[in-house]
mmCIF file of C-alpha atoms in Angstrom:
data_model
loop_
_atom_site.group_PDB
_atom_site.id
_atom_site.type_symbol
_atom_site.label_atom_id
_atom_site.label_comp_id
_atom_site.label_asym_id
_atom_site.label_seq_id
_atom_site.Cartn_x
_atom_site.Cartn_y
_atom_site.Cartn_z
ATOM 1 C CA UNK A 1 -33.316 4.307 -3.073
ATOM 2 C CA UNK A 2 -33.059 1.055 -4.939
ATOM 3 C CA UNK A 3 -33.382 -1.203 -2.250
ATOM 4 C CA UNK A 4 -36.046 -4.368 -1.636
ATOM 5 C CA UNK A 5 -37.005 -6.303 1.459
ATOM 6 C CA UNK A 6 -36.621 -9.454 0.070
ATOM 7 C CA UNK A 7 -36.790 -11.059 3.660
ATOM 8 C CA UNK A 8 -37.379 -10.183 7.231
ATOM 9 C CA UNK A 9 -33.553 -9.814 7.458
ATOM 10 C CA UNK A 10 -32.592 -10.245 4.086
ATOM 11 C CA UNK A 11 -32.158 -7.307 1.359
ATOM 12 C CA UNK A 12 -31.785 -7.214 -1.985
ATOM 13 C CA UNK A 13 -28.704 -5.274 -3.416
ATOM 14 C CA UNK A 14 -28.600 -2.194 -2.288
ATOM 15 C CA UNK A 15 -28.036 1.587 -3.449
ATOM 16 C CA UNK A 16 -25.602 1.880 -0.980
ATOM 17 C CA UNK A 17 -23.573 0.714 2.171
ATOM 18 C CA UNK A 18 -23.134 2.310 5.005
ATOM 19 C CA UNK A 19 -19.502 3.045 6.354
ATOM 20 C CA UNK A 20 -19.752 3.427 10.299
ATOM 21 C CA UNK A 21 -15.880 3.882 10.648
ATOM 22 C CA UNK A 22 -14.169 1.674 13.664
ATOM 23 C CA UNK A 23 -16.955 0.194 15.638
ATOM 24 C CA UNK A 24 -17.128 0.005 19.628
ATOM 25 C CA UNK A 25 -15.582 3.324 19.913
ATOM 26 C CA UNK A 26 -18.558 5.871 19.484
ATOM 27 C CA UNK A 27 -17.858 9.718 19.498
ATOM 28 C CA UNK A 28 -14.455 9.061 20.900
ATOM 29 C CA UNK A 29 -12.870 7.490 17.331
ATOM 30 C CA UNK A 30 -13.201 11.252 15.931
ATOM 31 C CA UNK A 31 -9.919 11.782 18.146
ATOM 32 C CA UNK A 32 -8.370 9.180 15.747
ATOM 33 C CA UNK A 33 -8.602 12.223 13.103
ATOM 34 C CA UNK A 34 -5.391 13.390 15.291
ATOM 35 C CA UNK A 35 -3.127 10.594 14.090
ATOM 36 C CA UNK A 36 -4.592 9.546 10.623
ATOM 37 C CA UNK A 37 -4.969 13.518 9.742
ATOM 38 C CA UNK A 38 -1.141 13.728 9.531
ATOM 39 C CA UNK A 39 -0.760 10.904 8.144
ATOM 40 C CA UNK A 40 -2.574 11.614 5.027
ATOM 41 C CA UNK A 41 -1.023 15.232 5.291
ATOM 42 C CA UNK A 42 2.389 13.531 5.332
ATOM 43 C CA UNK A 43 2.211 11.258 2.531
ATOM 44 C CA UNK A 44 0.633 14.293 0.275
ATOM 45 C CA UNK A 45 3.428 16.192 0.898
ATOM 46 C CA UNK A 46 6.067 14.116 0.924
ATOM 47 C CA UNK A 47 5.571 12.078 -2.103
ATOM 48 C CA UNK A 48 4.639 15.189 -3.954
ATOM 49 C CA UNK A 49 7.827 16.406 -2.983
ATOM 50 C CA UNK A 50 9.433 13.181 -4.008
ATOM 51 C CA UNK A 51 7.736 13.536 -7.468
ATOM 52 C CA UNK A 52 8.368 16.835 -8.027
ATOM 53 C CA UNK A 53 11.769 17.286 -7.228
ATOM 54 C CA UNK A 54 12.717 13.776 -9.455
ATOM 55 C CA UNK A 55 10.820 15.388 -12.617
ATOM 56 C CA UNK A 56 12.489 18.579 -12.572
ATOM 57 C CA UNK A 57 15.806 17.245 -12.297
ATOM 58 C CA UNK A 58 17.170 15.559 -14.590
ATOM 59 C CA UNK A 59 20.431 13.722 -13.076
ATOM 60 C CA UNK A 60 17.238 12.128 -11.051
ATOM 61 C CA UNK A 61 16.062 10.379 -14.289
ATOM 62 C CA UNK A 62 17.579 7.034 -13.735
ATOM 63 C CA UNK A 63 16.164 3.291 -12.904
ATOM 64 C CA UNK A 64 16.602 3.698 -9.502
ATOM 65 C CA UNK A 65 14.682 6.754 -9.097
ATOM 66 C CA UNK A 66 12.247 5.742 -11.284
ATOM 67 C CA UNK A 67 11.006 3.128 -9.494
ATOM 68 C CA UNK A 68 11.202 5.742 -6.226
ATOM 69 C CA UNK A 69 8.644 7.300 -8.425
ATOM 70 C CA UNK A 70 6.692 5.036 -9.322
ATOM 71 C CA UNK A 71 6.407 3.502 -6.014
ATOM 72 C CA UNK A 72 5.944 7.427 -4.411
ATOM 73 C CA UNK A 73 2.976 7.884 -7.319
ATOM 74 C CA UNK A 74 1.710 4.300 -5.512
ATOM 75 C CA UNK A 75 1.521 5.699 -2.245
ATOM 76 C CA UNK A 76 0.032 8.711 -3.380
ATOM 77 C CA UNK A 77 -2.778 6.948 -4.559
ATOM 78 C CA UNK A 78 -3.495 4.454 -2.071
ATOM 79 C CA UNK A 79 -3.276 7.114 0.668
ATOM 80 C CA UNK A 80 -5.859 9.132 -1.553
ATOM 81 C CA UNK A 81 -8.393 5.595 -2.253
ATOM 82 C CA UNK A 82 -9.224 5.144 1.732
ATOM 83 C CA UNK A 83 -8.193 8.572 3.297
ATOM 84 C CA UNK A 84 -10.657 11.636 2.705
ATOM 85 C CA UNK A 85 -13.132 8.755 3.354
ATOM 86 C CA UNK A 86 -11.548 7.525 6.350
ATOM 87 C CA UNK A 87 -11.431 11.310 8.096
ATOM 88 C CA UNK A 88 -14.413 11.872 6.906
ATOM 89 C CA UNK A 89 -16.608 8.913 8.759
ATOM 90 C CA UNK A 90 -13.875 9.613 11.745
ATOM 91 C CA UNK A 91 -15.007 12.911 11.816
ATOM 92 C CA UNK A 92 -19.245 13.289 10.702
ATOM 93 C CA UNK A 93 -19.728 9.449 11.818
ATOM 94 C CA UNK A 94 -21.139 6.742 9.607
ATOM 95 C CA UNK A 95 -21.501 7.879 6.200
ATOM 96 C CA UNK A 96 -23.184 6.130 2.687
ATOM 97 C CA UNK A 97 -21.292 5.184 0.175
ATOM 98 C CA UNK A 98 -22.658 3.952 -3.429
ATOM 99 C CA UNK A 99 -22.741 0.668 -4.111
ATOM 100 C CA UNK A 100 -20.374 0.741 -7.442
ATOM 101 C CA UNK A 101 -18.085 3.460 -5.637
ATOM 102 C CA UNK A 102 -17.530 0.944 -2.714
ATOM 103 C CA UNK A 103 -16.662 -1.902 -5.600
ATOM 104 C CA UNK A 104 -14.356 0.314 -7.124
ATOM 105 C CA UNK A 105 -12.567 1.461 -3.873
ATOM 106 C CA UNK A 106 -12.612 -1.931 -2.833
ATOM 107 C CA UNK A 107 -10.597 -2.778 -6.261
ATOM 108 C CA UNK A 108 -8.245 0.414 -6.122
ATOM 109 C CA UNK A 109 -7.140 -0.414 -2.388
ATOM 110 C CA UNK A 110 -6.366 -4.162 -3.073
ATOM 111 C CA UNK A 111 -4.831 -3.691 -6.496
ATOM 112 C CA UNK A 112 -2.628 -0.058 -5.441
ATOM 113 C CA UNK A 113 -0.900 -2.812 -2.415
ATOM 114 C CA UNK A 114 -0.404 -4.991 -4.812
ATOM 115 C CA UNK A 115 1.531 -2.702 -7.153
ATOM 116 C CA UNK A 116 3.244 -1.054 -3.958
ATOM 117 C CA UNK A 117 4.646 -4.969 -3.119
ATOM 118 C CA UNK A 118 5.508 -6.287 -6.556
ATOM 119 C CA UNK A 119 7.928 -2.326 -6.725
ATOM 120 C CA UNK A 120 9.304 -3.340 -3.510
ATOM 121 C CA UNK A 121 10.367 -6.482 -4.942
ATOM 122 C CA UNK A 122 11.772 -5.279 -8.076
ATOM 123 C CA UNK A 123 13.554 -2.327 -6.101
ATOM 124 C CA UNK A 124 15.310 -5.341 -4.271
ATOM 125 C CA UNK A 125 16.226 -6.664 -7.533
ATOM 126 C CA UNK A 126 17.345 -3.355 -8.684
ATOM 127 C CA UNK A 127 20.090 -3.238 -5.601
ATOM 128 C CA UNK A 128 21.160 -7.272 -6.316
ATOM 129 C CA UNK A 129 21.960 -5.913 -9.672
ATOM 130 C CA UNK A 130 23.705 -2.704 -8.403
ATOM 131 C CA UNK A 131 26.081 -4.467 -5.829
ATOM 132 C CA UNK A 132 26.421 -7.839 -7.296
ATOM 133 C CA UNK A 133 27.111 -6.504 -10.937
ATOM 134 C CA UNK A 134 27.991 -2.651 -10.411
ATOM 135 C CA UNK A 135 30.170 -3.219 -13.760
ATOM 136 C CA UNK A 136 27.430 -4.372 -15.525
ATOM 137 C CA UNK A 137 24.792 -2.482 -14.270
ATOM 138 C CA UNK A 138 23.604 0.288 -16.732
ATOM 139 C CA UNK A 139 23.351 -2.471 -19.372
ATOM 140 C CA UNK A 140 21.553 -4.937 -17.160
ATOM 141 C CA UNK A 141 18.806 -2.109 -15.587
ATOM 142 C CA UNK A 142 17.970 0.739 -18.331
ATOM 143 C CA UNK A 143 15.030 3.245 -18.357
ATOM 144 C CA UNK A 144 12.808 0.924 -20.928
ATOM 145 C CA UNK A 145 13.258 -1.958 -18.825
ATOM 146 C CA UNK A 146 12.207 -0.409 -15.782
ATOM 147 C CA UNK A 147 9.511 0.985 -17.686
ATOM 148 C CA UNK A 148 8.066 -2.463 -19.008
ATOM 149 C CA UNK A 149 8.704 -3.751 -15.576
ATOM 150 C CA UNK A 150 6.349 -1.148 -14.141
ATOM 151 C CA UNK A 151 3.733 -1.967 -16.513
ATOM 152 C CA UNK A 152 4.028 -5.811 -16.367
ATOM 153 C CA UNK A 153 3.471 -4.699 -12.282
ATOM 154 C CA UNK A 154 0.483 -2.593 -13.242
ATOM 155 C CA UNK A 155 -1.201 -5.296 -15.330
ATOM 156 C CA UNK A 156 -0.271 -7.905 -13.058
ATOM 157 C CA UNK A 157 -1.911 -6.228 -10.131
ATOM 158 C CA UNK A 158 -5.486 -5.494 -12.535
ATOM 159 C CA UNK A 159 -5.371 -9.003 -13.514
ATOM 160 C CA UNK A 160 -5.338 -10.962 -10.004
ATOM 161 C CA UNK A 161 -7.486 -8.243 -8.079
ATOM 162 C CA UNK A 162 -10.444 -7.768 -10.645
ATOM 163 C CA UNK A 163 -12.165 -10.833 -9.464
ATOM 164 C CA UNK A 164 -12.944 -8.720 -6.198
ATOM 165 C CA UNK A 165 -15.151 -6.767 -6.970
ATOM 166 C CA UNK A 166 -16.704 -9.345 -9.454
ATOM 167 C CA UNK A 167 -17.058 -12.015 -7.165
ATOM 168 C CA UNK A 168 -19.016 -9.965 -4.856
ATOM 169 C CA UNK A 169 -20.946 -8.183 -7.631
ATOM 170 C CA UNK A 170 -22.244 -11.884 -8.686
ATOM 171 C CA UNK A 171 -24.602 -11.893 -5.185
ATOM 172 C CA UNK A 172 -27.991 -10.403 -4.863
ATOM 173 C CA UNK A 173 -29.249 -10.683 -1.421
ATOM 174 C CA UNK A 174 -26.927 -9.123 1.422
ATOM 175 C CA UNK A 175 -27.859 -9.602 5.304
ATOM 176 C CA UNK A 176 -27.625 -6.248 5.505
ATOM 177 C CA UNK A 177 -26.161 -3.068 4.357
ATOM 178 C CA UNK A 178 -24.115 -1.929 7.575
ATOM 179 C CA UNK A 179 -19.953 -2.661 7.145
ATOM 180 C CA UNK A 180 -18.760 -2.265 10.194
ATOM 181 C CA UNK A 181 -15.632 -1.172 8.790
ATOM 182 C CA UNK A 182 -13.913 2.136 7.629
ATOM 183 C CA UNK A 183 -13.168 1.643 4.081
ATOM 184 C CA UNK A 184 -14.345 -1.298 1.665
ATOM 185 C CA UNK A 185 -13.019 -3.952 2.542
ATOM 186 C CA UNK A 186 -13.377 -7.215 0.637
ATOM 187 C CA UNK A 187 -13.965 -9.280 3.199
ATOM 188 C CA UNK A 188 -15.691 -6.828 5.412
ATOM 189 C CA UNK A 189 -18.593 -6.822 2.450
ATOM 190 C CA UNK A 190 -18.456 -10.705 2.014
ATOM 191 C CA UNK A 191 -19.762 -10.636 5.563
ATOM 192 C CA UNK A 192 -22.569 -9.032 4.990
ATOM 193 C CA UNK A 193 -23.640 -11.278 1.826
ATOM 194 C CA UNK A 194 -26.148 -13.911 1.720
ATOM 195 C CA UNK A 195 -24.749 -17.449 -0.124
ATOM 196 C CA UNK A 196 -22.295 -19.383 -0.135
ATOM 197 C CA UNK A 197 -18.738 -16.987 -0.146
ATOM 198 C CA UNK A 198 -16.298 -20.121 -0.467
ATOM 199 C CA UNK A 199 -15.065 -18.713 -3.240
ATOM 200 C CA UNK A 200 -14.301 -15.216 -2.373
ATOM 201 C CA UNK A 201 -12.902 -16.591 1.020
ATOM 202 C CA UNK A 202 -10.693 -18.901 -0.584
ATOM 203 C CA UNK A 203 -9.541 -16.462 -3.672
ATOM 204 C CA UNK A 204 -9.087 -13.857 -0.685
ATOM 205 C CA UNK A 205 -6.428 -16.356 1.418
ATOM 206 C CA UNK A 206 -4.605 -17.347 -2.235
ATOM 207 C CA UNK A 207 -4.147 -14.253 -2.983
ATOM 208 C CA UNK A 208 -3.060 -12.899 0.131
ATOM 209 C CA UNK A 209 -0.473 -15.860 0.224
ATOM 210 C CA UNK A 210 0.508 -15.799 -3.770
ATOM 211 C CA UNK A 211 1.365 -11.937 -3.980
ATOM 212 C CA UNK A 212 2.276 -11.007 -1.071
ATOM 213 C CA UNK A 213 4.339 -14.396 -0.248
ATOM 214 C CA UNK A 214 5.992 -14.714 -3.635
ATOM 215 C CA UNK A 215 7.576 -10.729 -3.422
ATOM 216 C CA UNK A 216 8.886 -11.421 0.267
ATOM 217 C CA UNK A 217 10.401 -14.678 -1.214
ATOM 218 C CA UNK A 218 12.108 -12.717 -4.166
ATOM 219 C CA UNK A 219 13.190 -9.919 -1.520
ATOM 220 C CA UNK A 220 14.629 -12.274 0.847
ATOM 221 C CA UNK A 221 16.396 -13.967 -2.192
ATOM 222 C CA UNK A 222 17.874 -10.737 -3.524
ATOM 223 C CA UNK A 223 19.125 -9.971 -0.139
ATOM 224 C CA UNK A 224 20.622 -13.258 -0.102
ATOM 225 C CA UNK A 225 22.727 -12.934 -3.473
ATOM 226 C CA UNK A 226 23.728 -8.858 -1.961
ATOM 227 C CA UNK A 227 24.547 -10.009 2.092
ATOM 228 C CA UNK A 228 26.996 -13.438 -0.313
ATOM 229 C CA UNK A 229 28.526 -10.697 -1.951
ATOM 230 C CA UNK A 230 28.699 -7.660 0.631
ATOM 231 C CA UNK A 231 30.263 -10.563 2.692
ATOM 232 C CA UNK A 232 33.202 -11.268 0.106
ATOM 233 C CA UNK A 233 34.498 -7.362 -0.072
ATOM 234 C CA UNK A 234 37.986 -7.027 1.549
ATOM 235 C CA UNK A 235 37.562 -4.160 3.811
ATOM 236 C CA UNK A 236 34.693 -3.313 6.616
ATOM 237 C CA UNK A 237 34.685 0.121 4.734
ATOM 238 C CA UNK A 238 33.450 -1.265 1.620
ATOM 239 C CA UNK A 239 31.164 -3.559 3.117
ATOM 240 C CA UNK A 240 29.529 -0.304 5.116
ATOM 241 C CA UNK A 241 29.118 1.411 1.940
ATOM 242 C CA UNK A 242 27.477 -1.421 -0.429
ATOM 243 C CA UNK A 243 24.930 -1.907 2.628
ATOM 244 C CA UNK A 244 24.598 1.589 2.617
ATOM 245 C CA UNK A 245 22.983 1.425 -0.456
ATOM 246 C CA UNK A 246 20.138 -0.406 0.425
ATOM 247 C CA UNK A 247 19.661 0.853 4.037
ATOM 248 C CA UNK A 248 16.656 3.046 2.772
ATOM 249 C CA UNK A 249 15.458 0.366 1.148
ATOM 250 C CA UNK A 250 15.236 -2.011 3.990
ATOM 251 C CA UNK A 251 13.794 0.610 5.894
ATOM 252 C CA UNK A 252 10.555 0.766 3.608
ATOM 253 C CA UNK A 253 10.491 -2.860 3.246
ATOM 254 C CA UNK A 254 10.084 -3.192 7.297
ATOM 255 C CA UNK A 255 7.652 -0.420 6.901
ATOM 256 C CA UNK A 256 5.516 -1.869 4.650
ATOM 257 C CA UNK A 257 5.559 -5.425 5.709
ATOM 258 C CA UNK A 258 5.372 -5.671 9.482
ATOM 259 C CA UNK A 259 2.261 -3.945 9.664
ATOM 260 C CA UNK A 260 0.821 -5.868 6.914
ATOM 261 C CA UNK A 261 2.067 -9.482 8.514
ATOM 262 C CA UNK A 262 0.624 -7.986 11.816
ATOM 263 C CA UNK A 263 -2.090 -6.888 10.687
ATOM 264 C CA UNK A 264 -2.563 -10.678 8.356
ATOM 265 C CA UNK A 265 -1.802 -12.267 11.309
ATOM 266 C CA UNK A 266 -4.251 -10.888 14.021
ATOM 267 C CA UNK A 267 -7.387 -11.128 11.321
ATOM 268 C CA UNK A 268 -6.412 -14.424 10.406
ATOM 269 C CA UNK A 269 -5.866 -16.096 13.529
ATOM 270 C CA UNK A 270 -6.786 -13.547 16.215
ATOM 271 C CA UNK A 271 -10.387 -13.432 15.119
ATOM 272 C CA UNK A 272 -11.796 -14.273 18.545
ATOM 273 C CA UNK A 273 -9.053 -13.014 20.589
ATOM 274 C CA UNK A 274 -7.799 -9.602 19.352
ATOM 275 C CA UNK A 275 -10.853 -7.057 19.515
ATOM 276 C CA UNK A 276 -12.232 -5.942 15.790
ATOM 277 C CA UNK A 277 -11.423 -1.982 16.712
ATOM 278 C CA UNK A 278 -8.317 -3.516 16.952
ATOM 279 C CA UNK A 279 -7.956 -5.153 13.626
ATOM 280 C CA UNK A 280 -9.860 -1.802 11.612
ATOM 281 C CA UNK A 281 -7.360 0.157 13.388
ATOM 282 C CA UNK A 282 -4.221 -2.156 12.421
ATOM 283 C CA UNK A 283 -5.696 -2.202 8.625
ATOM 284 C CA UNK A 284 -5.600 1.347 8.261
ATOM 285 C CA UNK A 285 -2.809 1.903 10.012
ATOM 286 C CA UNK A 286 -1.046 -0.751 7.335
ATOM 287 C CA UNK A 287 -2.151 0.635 4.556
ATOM 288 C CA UNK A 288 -1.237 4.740 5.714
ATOM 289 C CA UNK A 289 1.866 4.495 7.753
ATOM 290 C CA UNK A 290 4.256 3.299 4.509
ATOM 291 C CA UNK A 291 2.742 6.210 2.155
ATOM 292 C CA UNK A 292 3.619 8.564 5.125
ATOM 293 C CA UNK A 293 7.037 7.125 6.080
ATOM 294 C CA UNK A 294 8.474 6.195 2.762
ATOM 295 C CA UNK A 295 9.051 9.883 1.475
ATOM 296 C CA UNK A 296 10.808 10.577 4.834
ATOM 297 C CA UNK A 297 12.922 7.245 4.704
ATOM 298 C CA UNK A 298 14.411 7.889 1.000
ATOM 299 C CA UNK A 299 13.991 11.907 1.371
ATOM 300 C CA UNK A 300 16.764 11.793 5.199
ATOM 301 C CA UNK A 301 18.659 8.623 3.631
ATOM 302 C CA UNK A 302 19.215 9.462 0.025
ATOM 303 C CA UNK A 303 21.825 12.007 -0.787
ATOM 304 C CA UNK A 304 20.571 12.959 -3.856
ATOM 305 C CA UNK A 305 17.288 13.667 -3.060
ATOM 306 C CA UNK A 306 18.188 15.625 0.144
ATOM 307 C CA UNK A 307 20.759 17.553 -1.520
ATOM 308 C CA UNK A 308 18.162 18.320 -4.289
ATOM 309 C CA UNK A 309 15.006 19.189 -1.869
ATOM 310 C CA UNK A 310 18.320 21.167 0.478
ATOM 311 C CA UNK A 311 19.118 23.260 -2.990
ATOM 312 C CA UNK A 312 15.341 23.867 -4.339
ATOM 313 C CA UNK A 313 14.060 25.409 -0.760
ATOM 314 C CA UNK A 314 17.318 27.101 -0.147
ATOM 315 C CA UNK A 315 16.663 28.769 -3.261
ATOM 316 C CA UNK A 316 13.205 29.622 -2.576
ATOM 317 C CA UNK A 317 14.181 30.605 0.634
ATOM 318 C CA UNK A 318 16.646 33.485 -1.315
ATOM 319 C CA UNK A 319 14.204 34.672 -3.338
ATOM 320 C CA UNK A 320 11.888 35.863 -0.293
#
């Protein structure tokens, strides 16, 4: 084990951390296993049902549903970056983790919300488009554009979350190598550095702010431009059905952001009020609840995708 007292309470970079899961609650946080466990299980099988069912059909292949998939292939993989290590700490109790894997989840689980917010946003644009210009709308949104849109998301989201892992990579000494947290966390291992972490507090809070502020501005405006022009349709009929449209949509959007805002909110400001259990719990709750939910939301509320997953296990269902 690479690791050097450098000080009575000071070490030098070490091997590895040590995950101890959601502190103050002992033996009795394996029971959390119970609701995370299904979780997990939930957004495995649902987004792989998502995924499957919209590449093997191929009326399923348009801008819409790509960016379903592409935001199902998100939650898929932010689910699968916290997790099996999650359960697994919930489960054995505090467990090591190496010192460049916890980096590297630590990038994965900022940069995957990241992606996850920025598809949100452009899936809001995507239904401006579709309601305020349904004329126009399959020369406005096409298959490449959607596909350069997912990639300008991708590189976006490696771009302002790299400095991370960097920023903490650039310290030597660490107080300790406990985190009193369940997953990597950036600022849970700032905590337990030694010098001066202006930086990474400060990048942490404008970046936080930047992303996360900047998609819920261009969500709220794209719901502005559809409520203007839901608002201007003659009948209550039509003005059902073009909200319709983006009923799952709000759905995931609430899904994804309250939790997150909570969860901002109470770490934030609630530091010496709200309980840290209480935050860990809210943090992983945040980042698993959407990947579970969102397959559900779009697989009940969308008619093509029910109708499809309806036909392919009613057919399996024949053949036994």
């Amino acid at each position: 084990m690479a690791e050097t007292l450098h000080s009575n309470s000071t070490f030098l970079r070490p091997a590895f951390f040590i995950l101890t899961g959601i502190p103050g609650l002992g033996g009795a946080q394996a029971w959390l296993t119970v609701l995370f466990g299904p979780m997990y299980l939930l957004a495995l099988l649902g987004n792989g049902a998502l995924l499957t069912v919209m590449w093997i059909d191929p009326t399923l292949h348009q801008p819409m549903f790509l960016l379903l998939a592409t935001l199902a292939a998100t939650d898929l993989g932010l689910a699968t970056s916290i997790a099996p290590g999650l359960l697994a700490v919930l489960w054995l109790g505090p467990r090591p983790v190496p010192y460049a894997a916890c980096l590297i989840q630590m990038f994965f689980v900022h940069a995957l919300t990241a992606v996850e917010s920025g598809v949100l946003l452009a899936m809001a644009c995507d239904r401006a488009v579709a309601v305020g210009r349904p004329l126009h709308y399959s020369i406005l949104v096409t298959k490449a554009r959607v596909g350069y849109a997912v990639l300008a998301l991708a590189l976006k989201a490696v771009a302002i979350v790299v400095p991370f892992p960097l920023l903490v990579a650039r310290f030597e000494h660490f107080h300790a190598k406990i985190i009193h947290h369940a997953y990597c966390a950036h600022m849970a291992v700032v905590e337990l550095v030694v010098g001066n972490t202006r930086a990474n507090n400060l990048y942490g809070l404008a970046l936080s702010l930047a992303v996360s502020g900047v998609d819920i501005l261009g969500i709220a405006g794209s719901y502005g431009l559809i409520a203007h022009t839901v608002l201007q349709l003659p009948t209550r009929e039509a003005r059902a059905k073009a909200f319709g449209t983006c009923s799952s949509h709000i759905c995931v959007i609430l899904a994804f952001y309250v939790p997150g805002l909570f969860s901002y909110l109470t770490h934030r400001f609630g530091r010496h009020t709200v309980p840290k259990p209480v935050h860990i719990l809210l943090s992983n709750i945040y980042l698993l609840l959407p990947p579970a939910l969102n397959p559900l939301i779009y697989g009940a509320r969308t008619k093509q995708i029910r109708d499809r997953l309806l036909a392919t296990f009613t057919f399996r269902k024949g053949q036994f």
